[in-house]
């Protein structure tokens, strides 16, 4: 048995946020039908290199466990197939520019008339109101939404994250919203509209920075690898390469000092509390740096980790997967990144590889009785 077995998802989304959300639902057992345009399909099918077996790895990363049907939604016959799919589905996911689905005859009110129990999830960049005409690309939202202002070095320009993180966060919010709406639907029989935007998802994900502004009017700034509220919490240079240390409380700081042979720092009243360490960051960090420069990153990692001090090397992606494997995880399954959600009774499954464009038209038409 699978957690979401028996659910049918009509997936009209493309690129990353929507497809990431529907892949999570598919991993948990939902049947996801990916509706793509016939002339090339999802944009990410052409976003390469890199490629694996001739397919763009970008597309492969968020489209497993799905079936594909190619439909031209401007063609009346294809549109009727899409309408039949919507009438049969439990969930609809879309991330067109606001107003597009309405013009096609597949907007929320139109879909609800076909299927009152439908959970209809719309993903936008800046909402369906005054921001409807703003293109919702992850980089643009990282810039306009404040993330780039708190990323990078203090003296440099704003810096984007190394992955389209806002799209991923928005996809998580979309999946969570869909699950909440499905629970309500199961209890009442009523579907509803779920709306998530990249901008508001990012504002929520700014977490402590957002709270600093909302609650105290503080506008955070980029601090490189430092933390505005915790010291030490940054990158240090060991004898051979960098290491990250994140001592989040006073006990961890004392343990760090003991391993470094600098109990005098722990005893110094200036550094006894985190608030004091933040205040006296500029005098403390050089002292820690001098001590850490006397041994290799691996040596410090071993001794600090055994003392309960949060720390770690700066791995590349290959190193990160190797670490996960060494800790007993199975980070890659059949050449795909494993779903991170562990469920004891209904775990994620890997039933289908990412589909070829339109390859499942016969399957879809069969379940629709066409």
CSV table of C-alpha atoms in Angstrom, one decimal:
chain,number,residue,atom,x,y,z
A,1,UNK,CA,0.0,0.0,0.0
A,2,UNK,CA,1.2,3.5,-0.8
A,3,UNK,CA,0.3,6.7,1.1
A,4,UNK,CA,-1.3,8.4,-1.9
A,5,UNK,CA,-2.2,5.4,-3.9
A,6,UNK,CA,-5.4,5.9,-5.9
A,7,UNK,CA,-5.0,9.6,-6.3
A,8,UNK,CA,-4.9,11.0,-9.8
A,9,UNK,CA,-3.0,14.3,-10.4
A,10,UNK,CA,-3.4,16.3,-13.6
A,11,UNK,CA,-0.1,18.1,-13.8
A,12,UNK,CA,-0.1,21.1,-16.1
A,13,UNK,CA,3.0,22.6,-14.5
A,14,UNK,CA,6.5,22.8,-16.0
A,15,UNK,CA,10.1,23.7,-15.1
A,16,UNK,CA,10.7,23.3,-11.3
A,17,UNK,CA,8.3,24.4,-8.6
A,18,UNK,CA,5.2,22.6,-9.8
A,19,UNK,CA,7.0,19.5,-11.1
A,20,UNK,CA,8.9,19.1,-7.9
A,21,UNK,CA,5.7,19.2,-5.9
A,22,UNK,CA,4.0,16.6,-8.2
A,23,UNK,CA,7.1,14.4,-8.1
A,24,UNK,CA,6.8,14.3,-4.3
A,25,UNK,CA,3.1,13.3,-4.6
A,26,UNK,CA,4.1,10.7,-7.2
A,27,UNK,CA,6.8,9.2,-5.0
A,28,UNK,CA,4.2,8.6,-2.4
A,29,UNK,CA,1.9,6.7,-4.7
A,30,UNK,CA,-0.2,9.2,-6.7
A,31,UNK,CA,-0.7,8.7,-10.4
A,32,UNK,CA,0.6,11.9,-12.0
A,33,UNK,CA,-0.2,12.7,-15.6
A,34,UNK,CA,2.1,15.3,-17.0
A,35,UNK,CA,0.4,17.4,-19.7
A,36,UNK,CA,3.0,18.8,-22.1
A,37,UNK,CA,2.9,20.8,-25.3
A,38,UNK,CA,3.6,18.7,-28.3
A,39,UNK,CA,6.4,20.9,-29.7
A,40,UNK,CA,9.2,20.1,-27.2
A,41,UNK,CA,7.3,19.5,-24.0
A,42,UNK,CA,8.5,20.9,-20.6
A,43,UNK,CA,11.2,23.5,-21.2
A,44,UNK,CA,13.6,21.6,-19.0
A,45,UNK,CA,13.7,18.8,-21.5
A,46,UNK,CA,16.2,21.0,-23.4
A,47,UNK,CA,18.0,22.5,-20.4
A,48,UNK,CA,21.4,20.8,-20.8
A,49,UNK,CA,24.1,19.9,-20.6
A,50,UNK,CA,24.5,17.8,-18.6
A,51,UNK,CA,22.7,14.9,-20.1
A,52,UNK,CA,22.2,11.3,-19.2
A,53,UNK,CA,21.3,8.8,-22.0
A,54,UNK,CA,20.5,11.8,-24.2
A,55,UNK,CA,18.1,13.4,-21.7
A,56,UNK,CA,18.6,16.6,-19.7
A,57,UNK,CA,19.4,15.8,-16.1
A,58,UNK,CA,17.4,18.9,-15.1
A,59,UNK,CA,14.2,17.3,-16.4
A,60,UNK,CA,15.2,13.9,-15.0
A,61,UNK,CA,15.6,15.3,-11.5
A,62,UNK,CA,11.9,16.3,-11.0
A,63,UNK,CA,9.8,14.1,-13.2
A,64,UNK,CA,10.1,10.5,-12.1
A,65,UNK,CA,7.0,8.4,-11.4
A,66,UNK,CA,5.0,10.4,-13.9
A,67,UNK,CA,3.2,9.7,-17.2
A,68,UNK,CA,3.3,12.1,-20.1
A,69,UNK,CA,0.7,13.1,-22.6
A,70,UNK,CA,1.3,15.7,-25.3
A,71,UNK,CA,-1.8,18.0,-25.7
A,72,UNK,CA,-2.1,21.2,-27.7
A,73,UNK,CA,-4.6,23.0,-25.4
A,74,UNK,CA,-5.5,25.4,-28.2
A,75,UNK,CA,-6.8,22.4,-30.3
A,76,UNK,CA,-10.5,21.6,-29.4
A,77,UNK,CA,-10.0,17.9,-29.6
A,78,UNK,CA,-6.9,17.9,-27.3
A,79,UNK,CA,-8.6,20.4,-25.0
A,80,UNK,CA,-11.5,17.9,-24.6
A,81,UNK,CA,-9.0,15.3,-23.5
A,82,UNK,CA,-7.6,17.7,-20.9
A,83,UNK,CA,-11.1,18.5,-19.7
A,84,UNK,CA,-11.9,14.9,-19.3
A,85,UNK,CA,-8.6,14.4,-17.3
A,86,UNK,CA,-9.6,17.4,-15.0
A,87,UNK,CA,-13.0,15.9,-14.5
A,88,UNK,CA,-11.5,12.6,-13.4
A,89,UNK,CA,-8.6,14.0,-11.3
A,90,UNK,CA,-8.2,14.5,-7.6
A,91,UNK,CA,-5.6,17.2,-7.9
A,92,UNK,CA,-4.7,19.8,-10.6
A,93,UNK,CA,-1.4,21.5,-10.5
A,94,UNK,CA,-0.6,24.5,-12.8
A,95,UNK,CA,1.9,27.3,-13.0
A,96,UNK,CA,0.9,29.2,-16.1
A,97,UNK,CA,0.9,33.0,-16.0
A,98,UNK,CA,-2.4,34.0,-14.2
A,99,UNK,CA,-5.3,34.1,-16.5
A,100,UNK,CA,-3.9,31.5,-19.0
A,101,UNK,CA,-5.9,28.6,-17.6
A,102,UNK,CA,-9.1,30.7,-17.6
A,103,UNK,CA,-8.6,31.6,-21.3
A,104,UNK,CA,-8.2,27.9,-22.1
A,105,UNK,CA,-11.4,27.0,-20.3
A,106,UNK,CA,-9.5,25.3,-17.5
A,107,UNK,CA,-9.5,27.9,-14.8
A,108,UNK,CA,-10.5,27.2,-11.2
A,109,UNK,CA,-14.3,28.0,-11.6
A,110,UNK,CA,-14.4,26.1,-14.9
A,111,UNK,CA,-12.6,23.1,-13.4
A,112,UNK,CA,-14.8,23.1,-10.3
A,113,UNK,CA,-17.9,23.0,-12.5
A,114,UNK,CA,-16.5,19.8,-14.0
A,115,UNK,CA,-15.3,18.3,-10.7
A,116,UNK,CA,-16.5,19.8,-7.4
A,117,UNK,CA,-14.1,17.7,-5.3
A,118,UNK,CA,-11.0,18.9,-7.2
A,119,UNK,CA,-8.0,20.3,-5.3
A,120,UNK,CA,-6.7,23.0,-7.7
A,121,UNK,CA,-3.2,24.2,-7.0
A,122,UNK,CA,-1.9,27.3,-8.7
A,123,UNK,CA,1.8,28.3,-8.4
A,124,UNK,CA,2.7,31.8,-9.4
A,125,UNK,CA,5.8,34.0,-9.2
A,126,UNK,CA,4.2,37.1,-7.6
A,127,UNK,CA,0.6,36.2,-7.1
A,128,UNK,CA,-2.5,36.6,-9.3
A,129,UNK,CA,-3.2,40.2,-8.4
A,130,UNK,CA,-1.0,43.2,-9.0
A,131,UNK,CA,2.0,40.9,-9.6
A,132,UNK,CA,0.2,38.8,-12.2
A,133,UNK,CA,2.2,40.2,-15.1
A,134,UNK,CA,5.6,39.8,-13.5
A,135,UNK,CA,7.6,36.7,-14.8
A,136,UNK,CA,8.2,34.2,-12.0
A,137,UNK,CA,11.7,33.1,-12.5
A,138,UNK,CA,13.6,31.9,-9.4
A,139,UNK,CA,16.6,34.2,-10.0
A,140,UNK,CA,14.3,37.2,-10.3
A,141,UNK,CA,12.4,36.3,-7.1
A,142,UNK,CA,15.7,35.7,-5.2
A,143,UNK,CA,16.7,39.3,-6.2
A,144,UNK,CA,13.4,41.0,-5.6
A,145,UNK,CA,12.4,38.9,-2.6
A,146,UNK,CA,15.5,39.8,-0.5
A,147,UNK,CA,17.4,36.5,-0.6
A,148,UNK,CA,20.3,37.8,-2.6
A,149,UNK,CA,20.7,40.8,-0.2
A,150,UNK,CA,21.6,38.4,2.7
A,151,UNK,CA,23.7,36.0,0.6
A,152,UNK,CA,27.4,36.6,-0.3
A,153,UNK,CA,30.1,38.8,1.1
A,154,UNK,CA,29.3,42.1,2.8
A,155,UNK,CA,31.3,44.1,0.3
A,156,UNK,CA,30.1,42.3,-2.8
A,157,UNK,CA,26.9,42.4,-4.9
A,158,UNK,CA,23.9,40.3,-4.0
A,159,UNK,CA,24.6,36.6,-4.7
A,160,UNK,CA,22.1,33.9,-5.7
A,161,UNK,CA,22.1,30.5,-4.0
A,162,UNK,CA,23.8,27.7,-5.9
A,163,UNK,CA,20.4,26.0,-6.7
A,164,UNK,CA,17.0,27.3,-7.6
A,165,UNK,CA,16.1,27.2,-3.9
A,166,UNK,CA,13.0,29.4,-4.1
A,167,UNK,CA,11.4,27.0,-6.7
A,168,UNK,CA,12.1,24.0,-4.4
A,169,UNK,CA,10.7,25.7,-1.3
A,170,UNK,CA,7.6,26.8,-3.3
A,171,UNK,CA,7.2,23.2,-4.5
A,172,UNK,CA,7.3,21.9,-0.9
A,173,UNK,CA,4.7,24.5,0.1
A,174,UNK,CA,2.5,23.5,-2.9
A,175,UNK,CA,2.7,19.8,-1.9
A,176,UNK,CA,1.8,20.6,1.7
A,177,UNK,CA,-1.1,22.8,0.7
A,178,UNK,CA,-2.4,20.0,-1.6
A,179,UNK,CA,-2.2,17.4,1.2
A,180,UNK,CA,-4.1,19.8,3.6
A,181,UNK,CA,-6.8,20.4,1.0
A,182,UNK,CA,-7.1,16.7,0.3
A,183,UNK,CA,-7.7,16.0,4.0
A,184,UNK,CA,-10.4,18.6,4.0
A,185,UNK,CA,-11.9,17.1,0.8
A,186,UNK,CA,-11.9,13.7,2.3
A,187,UNK,CA,-13.8,15.0,5.3
A,188,UNK,CA,-16.3,17.2,3.5
A,189,UNK,CA,-16.4,16.2,-0.1
A,190,UNK,CA,-15.4,19.7,-1.1
A,191,UNK,CA,-12.4,20.6,-3.2
A,192,UNK,CA,-10.7,24.0,-3.0
A,193,UNK,CA,-8.2,26.2,-4.6
A,194,UNK,CA,-4.6,26.2,-3.2
A,195,UNK,CA,-2.4,29.2,-4.1
A,196,UNK,CA,1.3,29.5,-3.5
A,197,UNK,CA,3.7,32.1,-4.9
A,198,UNK,CA,7.5,32.1,-5.1
A,199,UNK,CA,7.6,35.6,-3.4
A,200,UNK,CA,5.6,34.7,-0.3
A,201,UNK,CA,7.2,31.3,-0.1
A,202,UNK,CA,10.6,33.0,0.0
A,203,UNK,CA,9.5,35.6,2.6
A,204,UNK,CA,8.4,32.7,4.8
A,205,UNK,CA,11.7,30.8,4.2
A,206,UNK,CA,13.8,33.8,5.1
A,207,UNK,CA,12.9,32.6,8.6
A,208,UNK,CA,15.1,34.4,11.2
A,209,UNK,CA,15.8,37.3,8.8
A,210,UNK,CA,12.1,37.8,8.1
A,211,UNK,CA,11.3,37.7,11.8
A,212,UNK,CA,14.0,40.2,12.5
A,213,UNK,CA,12.3,42.6,10.1
A,214,UNK,CA,8.7,41.8,10.9
A,215,UNK,CA,9.1,41.9,14.7
A,216,UNK,CA,12.0,44.4,15.2
A,217,UNK,CA,12.3,46.4,12.0
A,218,UNK,CA,15.8,45.2,11.5
A,219,UNK,CA,16.9,44.9,7.9
A,220,UNK,CA,19.5,42.1,7.6
A,221,UNK,CA,22.6,42.4,5.4
A,222,UNK,CA,24.9,39.9,3.8
A,223,UNK,CA,27.6,38.5,6.2
A,224,UNK,CA,29.3,36.0,4.0
A,225,UNK,CA,29.5,32.7,5.9
A,226,UNK,CA,28.9,34.3,9.3
A,227,UNK,CA,25.6,34.2,11.3
A,228,UNK,CA,24.1,37.5,12.6
A,229,UNK,CA,23.0,35.9,15.9
A,230,UNK,CA,25.4,33.1,16.7
A,231,UNK,CA,29.2,33.0,17.2
A,232,UNK,CA,31.2,30.9,16.2
A,233,UNK,CA,29.1,29.9,13.3
A,234,UNK,CA,31.2,30.2,10.1
A,235,UNK,CA,34.0,28.9,7.9
A,236,UNK,CA,37.5,28.6,9.4
A,237,UNK,CA,40.7,27.7,7.7
A,238,UNK,CA,42.3,24.5,9.0
A,239,UNK,CA,45.9,23.6,8.1
A,240,UNK,CA,44.9,22.1,4.7
A,241,UNK,CA,41.4,23.3,3.8
A,242,UNK,CA,38.3,25.0,5.2
A,243,UNK,CA,36.0,23.6,7.9
A,244,UNK,CA,32.7,24.8,9.1
A,245,UNK,CA,32.0,25.2,12.9
A,246,UNK,CA,28.5,25.9,14.2
A,247,UNK,CA,28.6,26.2,18.0
A,248,UNK,CA,25.0,27.0,18.7
A,249,UNK,CA,25.1,27.1,22.5
A,250,UNK,CA,27.4,27.8,25.4
A,251,UNK,CA,28.1,24.1,26.1
A,252,UNK,CA,29.2,23.5,22.6
A,253,UNK,CA,31.4,26.5,22.7
A,254,UNK,CA,33.1,25.2,25.9
A,255,UNK,CA,33.6,21.9,24.2
A,256,UNK,CA,35.2,23.6,21.2
A,257,UNK,CA,37.6,25.5,23.4
A,258,UNK,CA,38.5,22.3,25.3
A,259,UNK,CA,39.3,20.4,22.0
A,260,UNK,CA,41.3,23.4,20.8
A,261,UNK,CA,43.3,23.6,24.0
A,262,UNK,CA,41.9,27.1,24.6
A,263,UNK,CA,39.9,26.8,27.9
A,264,UNK,CA,41.0,30.3,28.6
A,265,UNK,CA,38.6,31.5,25.9
A,266,UNK,CA,35.7,29.7,27.5
A,267,UNK,CA,36.6,31.2,30.9
A,268,UNK,CA,36.8,34.8,29.5
A,269,UNK,CA,33.7,36.7,30.6
A,270,UNK,CA,33.5,38.3,27.2
A,271,UNK,CA,32.8,35.0,25.6
A,272,UNK,CA,30.9,33.2,28.3
A,273,UNK,CA,27.5,33.7,26.6
A,274,UNK,CA,26.4,33.7,23.0
A,275,UNK,CA,25.3,37.3,23.3
A,276,UNK,CA,28.8,38.2,24.5
A,277,UNK,CA,30.4,36.2,21.7
A,278,UNK,CA,28.3,38.1,19.2
A,279,UNK,CA,29.3,41.4,20.7
A,280,UNK,CA,33.0,40.5,20.8
A,281,UNK,CA,33.1,38.5,17.5
A,282,UNK,CA,36.0,40.5,16.1
A,283,UNK,CA,38.3,39.6,19.0
A,284,UNK,CA,37.2,36.0,19.4
A,285,UNK,CA,37.2,34.7,15.8
A,286,UNK,CA,41.0,35.4,15.2
A,287,UNK,CA,41.8,33.5,18.4
A,288,UNK,CA,39.8,30.5,17.2
A,289,UNK,CA,41.3,30.8,13.7
A,290,UNK,CA,44.9,30.6,15.0
A,291,UNK,CA,44.1,27.4,16.9
A,292,UNK,CA,42.4,25.8,14.0
A,293,UNK,CA,45.2,26.5,11.6
A,294,UNK,CA,47.4,24.0,13.6
A,295,UNK,CA,45.8,20.8,12.3
A,296,UNK,CA,44.0,19.4,9.3
A,297,UNK,CA,40.3,19.7,8.7
A,298,UNK,CA,39.8,15.9,8.9
A,299,UNK,CA,41.6,15.9,12.3
A,300,UNK,CA,39.5,18.6,13.7
A,301,UNK,CA,36.3,17.1,12.2
A,302,UNK,CA,37.1,13.8,14.0
A,303,UNK,CA,37.9,15.4,17.4
A,304,UNK,CA,35.3,18.1,17.4
A,305,UNK,CA,32.5,15.8,16.2
A,306,UNK,CA,33.3,13.2,19.0
A,307,UNK,CA,33.1,16.1,21.5
A,308,UNK,CA,29.6,17.1,20.3
A,309,UNK,CA,30.7,20.2,18.4
A,310,UNK,CA,28.7,20.7,15.2
A,311,UNK,CA,31.2,20.9,12.4
A,312,UNK,CA,31.9,19.6,8.9
A,313,UNK,CA,34.1,19.8,5.9
A,314,UNK,CA,33.0,21.8,2.8
A,315,UNK,CA,32.2,18.9,0.4
A,316,UNK,CA,31.5,19.2,-3.2
A,317,UNK,CA,28.3,17.4,-4.4
A,318,UNK,CA,30.2,14.1,-4.9
A,319,UNK,CA,31.5,14.4,-1.4
A,320,UNK,CA,28.0,15.1,0.0
A,321,UNK,CA,26.6,11.9,-1.6
A,322,UNK,CA,29.6,9.9,-0.3
A,323,UNK,CA,28.9,11.3,3.2
A,324,UNK,CA,25.3,10.3,3.0
A,325,UNK,CA,26.2,6.8,1.8
A,326,UNK,CA,28.8,6.4,4.6
A,327,UNK,CA,26.1,7.3,7.2
A,328,UNK,CA,23.9,4.5,6.0
A,329,UNK,CA,21.5,6.4,3.7
A,330,UNK,CA,20.8,5.3,0.2
A,331,UNK,CA,21.0,8.7,-1.5
A,332,UNK,CA,20.8,7.3,-5.1
A,333,UNK,CA,18.2,4.8,-6.2
A,334,UNK,CA,18.3,3.5,-9.8
A,335,UNK,CA,20.3,6.6,-10.9
A,336,UNK,CA,17.9,9.0,-9.3
A,337,UNK,CA,18.1,11.1,-6.1
A,338,UNK,CA,16.2,9.4,-3.4
A,339,UNK,CA,13.1,10.9,-1.8
A,340,UNK,CA,14.1,12.2,1.6
A,341,UNK,CA,10.9,11.4,3.4
A,342,UNK,CA,11.1,8.2,5.5
A,343,UNK,CA,7.8,6.5,6.1
A,344,UNK,CA,7.8,3.2,8.1
A,345,UNK,CA,4.8,1.6,6.6
A,346,UNK,CA,4.3,3.4,3.2
A,347,UNK,CA,7.7,4.4,2.0
A,348,UNK,CA,8.3,6.3,-1.2
A,349,UNK,CA,8.5,4.1,-4.3
A,350,UNK,CA,10.4,4.4,-7.6
A,351,UNK,CA,7.9,2.9,-10.1
A,352,UNK,CA,8.6,4.8,-13.3
A,353,UNK,CA,11.5,6.6,-14.8
A,354,UNK,CA,10.9,10.2,-16.1
A,355,UNK,CA,8.7,9.8,-19.2
A,356,UNK,CA,9.4,10.5,-22.8
A,357,UNK,CA,7.3,13.2,-24.3
A,358,UNK,CA,3.8,12.0,-24.9
A,359,UNK,CA,4.7,8.3,-24.3
A,360,UNK,CA,1.7,7.5,-22.1
A,361,UNK,CA,-1.1,8.9,-24.3
A,362,UNK,CA,-2.7,5.4,-24.6
A,363,UNK,CA,-2.7,4.8,-20.8
A,364,UNK,CA,-4.3,8.2,-20.2
A,365,UNK,CA,-7.0,7.7,-22.8
A,366,UNK,CA,-7.7,4.2,-21.4
A,367,UNK,CA,-8.4,5.5,-17.9
A,368,UNK,CA,-10.5,8.3,-19.4
A,369,UNK,CA,-12.5,5.8,-21.4
A,370,UNK,CA,-11.3,7.4,-24.7
